[in-house]
């Protein structure tokens, strides 16, 4: 008979019971090595409903979370404006953190946070969940293994089904920091060292986005240190639903991932052929596996005592690229990254 004592699951607190908080809550509750102990949200009714479903305790404030001596990890799914403070508190307590993107809308605040936590080895992960999407992750590892030779061009297409409401757009930080940031991180997943950013934006269909001074459609071009070219195409709408595609083109071939449908059933009729189900509606469905895999990677990194990936600097780099894209779209000029925001390694 084994004398090994069973390992107790890691005690986790979740901040935020909104859209992304609900995804994380269910995934934490389902994870064999994690226990969802607390859900914190000043909107206590939201926290209570989610806590009742997942077996957690609902609390109103971060103070109540950090007062618990047996807290092992936090997942930060509260609004962007709360991220820097909650990361800082978790790191100061030596509590591992998985924080949603972006770190902050203001890179100066993010850089100040980085300085404050410099040298702190507590696991800290940034929620760029798309790195954990099985389709994109498979392409990235096959490119890294040299299957298509030298990577020359990467094409990322990411269109939302419909624009977010005006109130969300007003505080989103703009399309580059809100939507494109996922694709900028995806670009860095394949081409970590980006040296130049060009972008252009347009207002093609949404009045309230234009009134907010933002674009509803953008195209970004990135240049990698070894000459790789990356294009990112974003739109806040798509008549045929959530459009998420990626193509890696190399000297020896190409790897591509198309949109995902609930089934592979195809209809063939007089009016058309190859008709499939509609694409998975939006990010909650399309990236469901990615959120689970991301959380699993976080838990494993804590247990193994290894750095989390993507980490805080990946969050900073993606934010710097988003800022550069905004600058390029407003000025009409390409932005060299070395001359923009300088971010060294910690
Ligand atoms: N990775 C992704 O795919 C993804 C998707 C959506 C949102 N996000 C990010 O997640 C964050 C939350 O977005 P959302 O769409 O879930 O927002 P949301 O508005 O749906 O939910 C946010 C929740 O946080 C609560 N809250 C506010 N202040 C808080 C605090 N100090 N502590 C704890 N809870 C607090 C709010 O009451 C609300 O219930 C944002 O940073 C967003 O960029 C990431």
JSON list of C-alpha atoms in Angstrom, two decimals, residues 174-257:
[
{"chain": "A", "resi": 174, "resn": "UNK", "atom": "CA", "xyz": [-9.51, 50.95, -29.01]},
{"chain": "A", "resi": 175, "resn": "UNK", "atom": "CA", "xyz": [-9.47, 48.09, -31.48]},
{"chain": "A", "resi": 176, "resn": "UNK", "atom": "CA", "xyz": [-5.68, 47.64, -31.42]},
{"chain": "A", "resi": 177, "resn": "UNK", "atom": "CA", "xyz": [-5.40, 47.25, -27.62]},
{"chain": "A", "resi": 178, "resn": "UNK", "atom": "CA", "xyz": [-8.72, 45.44, -27.25]},
{"chain": "A", "resi": 179, "resn": "UNK", "atom": "CA", "xyz": [-9.11, 43.11, -30.24]},
{"chain": "A", "resi": 180, "resn": "UNK", "atom": "CA", "xyz": [-5.84, 43.07, -32.21]},
{"chain": "A", "resi": 181, "resn": "UNK", "atom": "CA", "xyz": [-3.80, 42.45, -29.05]},
{"chain": "A", "resi": 182, "resn": "UNK", "atom": "CA", "xyz": [-4.71, 38.73, -29.22]},
{"chain": "A", "resi": 183, "resn": "UNK", "atom": "CA", "xyz": [-3.44, 38.56, -32.81]},
{"chain": "A", "resi": 184, "resn": "UNK", "atom": "CA", "xyz": [-0.33, 40.59, -32.02]},
{"chain": "A", "resi": 185, "resn": "UNK", "atom": "CA", "xyz": [0.48, 38.02, -29.35]},
{"chain": "A", "resi": 186, "resn": "UNK", "atom": "CA", "xyz": [-0.29, 35.22, -31.83]},
{"chain": "A", "resi": 187, "resn": "UNK", "atom": "CA", "xyz": [2.18, 36.87, -34.22]},
{"chain": "A", "resi": 188, "resn": "UNK", "atom": "CA", "xyz": [4.81, 36.85, -31.44]},
{"chain": "A", "resi": 189, "resn": "UNK", "atom": "CA", "xyz": [4.02, 33.20, -30.70]},
{"chain": "A", "resi": 190, "resn": "UNK", "atom": "CA", "xyz": [5.46, 32.47, -34.17]},
{"chain": "A", "resi": 191, "resn": "UNK", "atom": "CA", "xyz": [7.81, 35.44, -34.62]},
{"chain": "A", "resi": 192, "resn": "UNK", "atom": "CA", "xyz": [8.87, 36.58, -31.12]},
{"chain": "A", "resi": 193, "resn": "UNK", "atom": "CA", "xyz": [11.12, 39.41, -32.29]},
{"chain": "A", "resi": 194, "resn": "UNK", "atom": "CA", "xyz": [9.09, 42.01, -34.20]},
{"chain": "A", "resi": 195, "resn": "UNK", "atom": "CA", "xyz": [11.05, 45.05, -35.40]},
{"chain": "A", "resi": 196, "resn": "UNK", "atom": "CA", "xyz": [8.54, 47.08, -37.40]},
{"chain": "A", "resi": 197, "resn": "UNK", "atom": "CA", "xyz": [4.79, 47.75, -37.34]},
{"chain": "A", "resi": 198, "resn": "UNK", "atom": "CA", "xyz": [2.59, 49.34, -40.01]},
{"chain": "A", "resi": 199, "resn": "UNK", "atom": "CA", "xyz": [-1.15, 49.64, -39.68]},
{"chain": "A", "resi": 200, "resn": "UNK", "atom": "CA", "xyz": [-4.10, 51.23, -41.33]},
{"chain": "A", "resi": 201, "resn": "UNK", "atom": "CA", "xyz": [-7.64, 51.60, -40.07]},
{"chain": "A", "resi": 202, "resn": "UNK", "atom": "CA", "xyz": [-11.04, 52.45, -41.51]},
{"chain": "A", "resi": 203, "resn": "UNK", "atom": "CA", "xyz": [-14.60, 53.20, -40.45]},
{"chain": "A", "resi": 204, "resn": "UNK", "atom": "CA", "xyz": [-16.71, 51.10, -42.76]},
{"chain": "A", "resi": 205, "resn": "UNK", "atom": "CA", "xyz": [-19.93, 50.24, -40.95]},
{"chain": "A", "resi": 206, "resn": "UNK", "atom": "CA", "xyz": [-20.33, 51.35, -37.31]},
{"chain": "A", "resi": 207, "resn": "UNK", "atom": "CA", "xyz": [-21.23, 54.96, -36.49]},
{"chain": "A", "resi": 208, "resn": "UNK", "atom": "CA", "xyz": [-20.71, 54.74, -32.73]},
{"chain": "A", "resi": 209, "resn": "UNK", "atom": "CA", "xyz": [-17.22, 53.30, -33.17]},
{"chain": "A", "resi": 210, "resn": "UNK", "atom": "CA", "xyz": [-16.36, 56.22, -35.45]},
{"chain": "A", "resi": 211, "resn": "UNK", "atom": "CA", "xyz": [-17.88, 58.69, -32.96]},
{"chain": "A", "resi": 212, "resn": "UNK", "atom": "CA", "xyz": [-15.65, 57.18, -30.25]},
{"chain": "A", "resi": 213, "resn": "UNK", "atom": "CA", "xyz": [-12.62, 57.99, -32.46]},
{"chain": "A", "resi": 214, "resn": "UNK", "atom": "CA", "xyz": [-11.90, 54.31, -33.02]},
{"chain": "A", "resi": 215, "resn": "UNK", "atom": "CA", "xyz": [-11.70, 52.13, -36.16]},
{"chain": "A", "resi": 216, "resn": "UNK", "atom": "CA", "xyz": [-14.05, 49.23, -36.94]},
{"chain": "A", "resi": 217, "resn": "UNK", "atom": "CA", "xyz": [-11.66, 47.61, -39.44]},
{"chain": "A", "resi": 218, "resn": "UNK", "atom": "CA", "xyz": [-7.86, 47.41, -39.39]},
{"chain": "A", "resi": 219, "resn": "UNK", "atom": "CA", "xyz": [-4.99, 45.74, -41.20]},
{"chain": "A", "resi": 220, "resn": "UNK", "atom": "CA", "xyz": [-1.61, 45.43, -39.48]},
{"chain": "A", "resi": 221, "resn": "UNK", "atom": "CA", "xyz": [1.69, 44.43, -41.08]},
{"chain": "A", "resi": 222, "resn": "UNK", "atom": "CA", "xyz": [4.61, 43.32, -38.92]},
{"chain": "A", "resi": 223, "resn": "UNK", "atom": "CA", "xyz": [8.21, 42.63, -39.86]},
{"chain": "A", "resi": 224, "resn": "UNK", "atom": "CA", "xyz": [10.24, 40.11, -37.87]},
{"chain": "A", "resi": 225, "resn": "UNK", "atom": "CA", "xyz": [13.97, 40.36, -37.11]},
{"chain": "A", "resi": 226, "resn": "UNK", "atom": "CA", "xyz": [14.73, 37.69, -39.75]},
{"chain": "A", "resi": 227, "resn": "UNK", "atom": "CA", "xyz": [12.55, 39.38, -42.37]},
{"chain": "A", "resi": 228, "resn": "UNK", "atom": "CA", "xyz": [9.37, 37.37, -41.73]},
{"chain": "A", "resi": 229, "resn": "UNK", "atom": "CA", "xyz": [6.20, 39.20, -42.78]},
{"chain": "A", "resi": 230, "resn": "UNK", "atom": "CA", "xyz": [3.02, 38.98, -40.72]},
{"chain": "A", "resi": 231, "resn": "UNK", "atom": "CA", "xyz": [-0.37, 40.38, -41.70]},
{"chain": "A", "resi": 232, "resn": "UNK", "atom": "CA", "xyz": [-3.26, 40.70, -39.29]},
{"chain": "A", "resi": 233, "resn": "UNK", "atom": "CA", "xyz": [-6.75, 41.50, -40.57]},
{"chain": "A", "resi": 234, "resn": "UNK", "atom": "CA", "xyz": [-9.33, 42.52, -37.96]},
{"chain": "A", "resi": 235, "resn": "UNK", "atom": "CA", "xyz": [-12.94, 43.57, -38.23]},
{"chain": "A", "resi": 236, "resn": "UNK", "atom": "CA", "xyz": [-15.49, 44.25, -35.54]},
{"chain": "A", "resi": 237, "resn": "UNK", "atom": "CA", "xyz": [-18.10, 42.45, -37.64]},
{"chain": "A", "resi": 238, "resn": "UNK", "atom": "CA", "xyz": [-18.52, 39.51, -39.98]},
{"chain": "A", "resi": 239, "resn": "UNK", "atom": "CA", "xyz": [-21.78, 38.59, -41.72]},
{"chain": "A", "resi": 240, "resn": "UNK", "atom": "CA", "xyz": [-20.95, 34.87, -41.52]},
{"chain": "A", "resi": 241, "resn": "UNK", "atom": "CA", "xyz": [-19.95, 34.83, -37.83]},
{"chain": "A", "resi": 242, "resn": "UNK", "atom": "CA", "xyz": [-16.75, 34.59, -35.81]},
{"chain": "A", "resi": 243, "resn": "UNK", "atom": "CA", "xyz": [-13.96, 34.33, -38.39]},
{"chain": "A", "resi": 244, "resn": "UNK", "atom": "CA", "xyz": [-10.69, 32.96, -36.98]},
{"chain": "A", "resi": 245, "resn": "UNK", "atom": "CA", "xyz": [-8.09, 31.69, -39.43]},
{"chain": "A", "resi": 246, "resn": "UNK", "atom": "CA", "xyz": [-4.35, 31.35, -39.58]},
{"chain": "A", "resi": 247, "resn": "UNK", "atom": "CA", "xyz": [-1.89, 30.46, -42.32]},
{"chain": "A", "resi": 248, "resn": "UNK", "atom": "CA", "xyz": [1.86, 29.88, -41.97]},
{"chain": "A", "resi": 249, "resn": "UNK", "atom": "CA", "xyz": [3.71, 29.95, -45.27]},
{"chain": "A", "resi": 250, "resn": "UNK", "atom": "CA", "xyz": [7.28, 28.65, -45.44]},
{"chain": "A", "resi": 251, "resn": "UNK", "atom": "CA", "xyz": [10.00, 27.78, -47.92]},
{"chain": "A", "resi": 252, "resn": "UNK", "atom": "CA", "xyz": [8.91, 24.11, -47.97]},
{"chain": "A", "resi": 253, "resn": "UNK", "atom": "CA", "xyz": [5.15, 24.41, -47.71]},
{"chain": "A", "resi": 254, "resn": "UNK", "atom": "CA", "xyz": [2.24, 25.83, -45.80]},
{"chain": "A", "resi": 255, "resn": "UNK", "atom": "CA", "xyz": [0.19, 25.00, -42.69]},
{"chain": "A", "resi": 256, "resn": "UNK", "atom": "CA", "xyz": [-3.25, 26.50, -42.27]},
{"chain": "A", "resi": 257, "resn": "UNK", "atom": "CA", "xyz": [-6.18, 26.34, -39.86]}
]
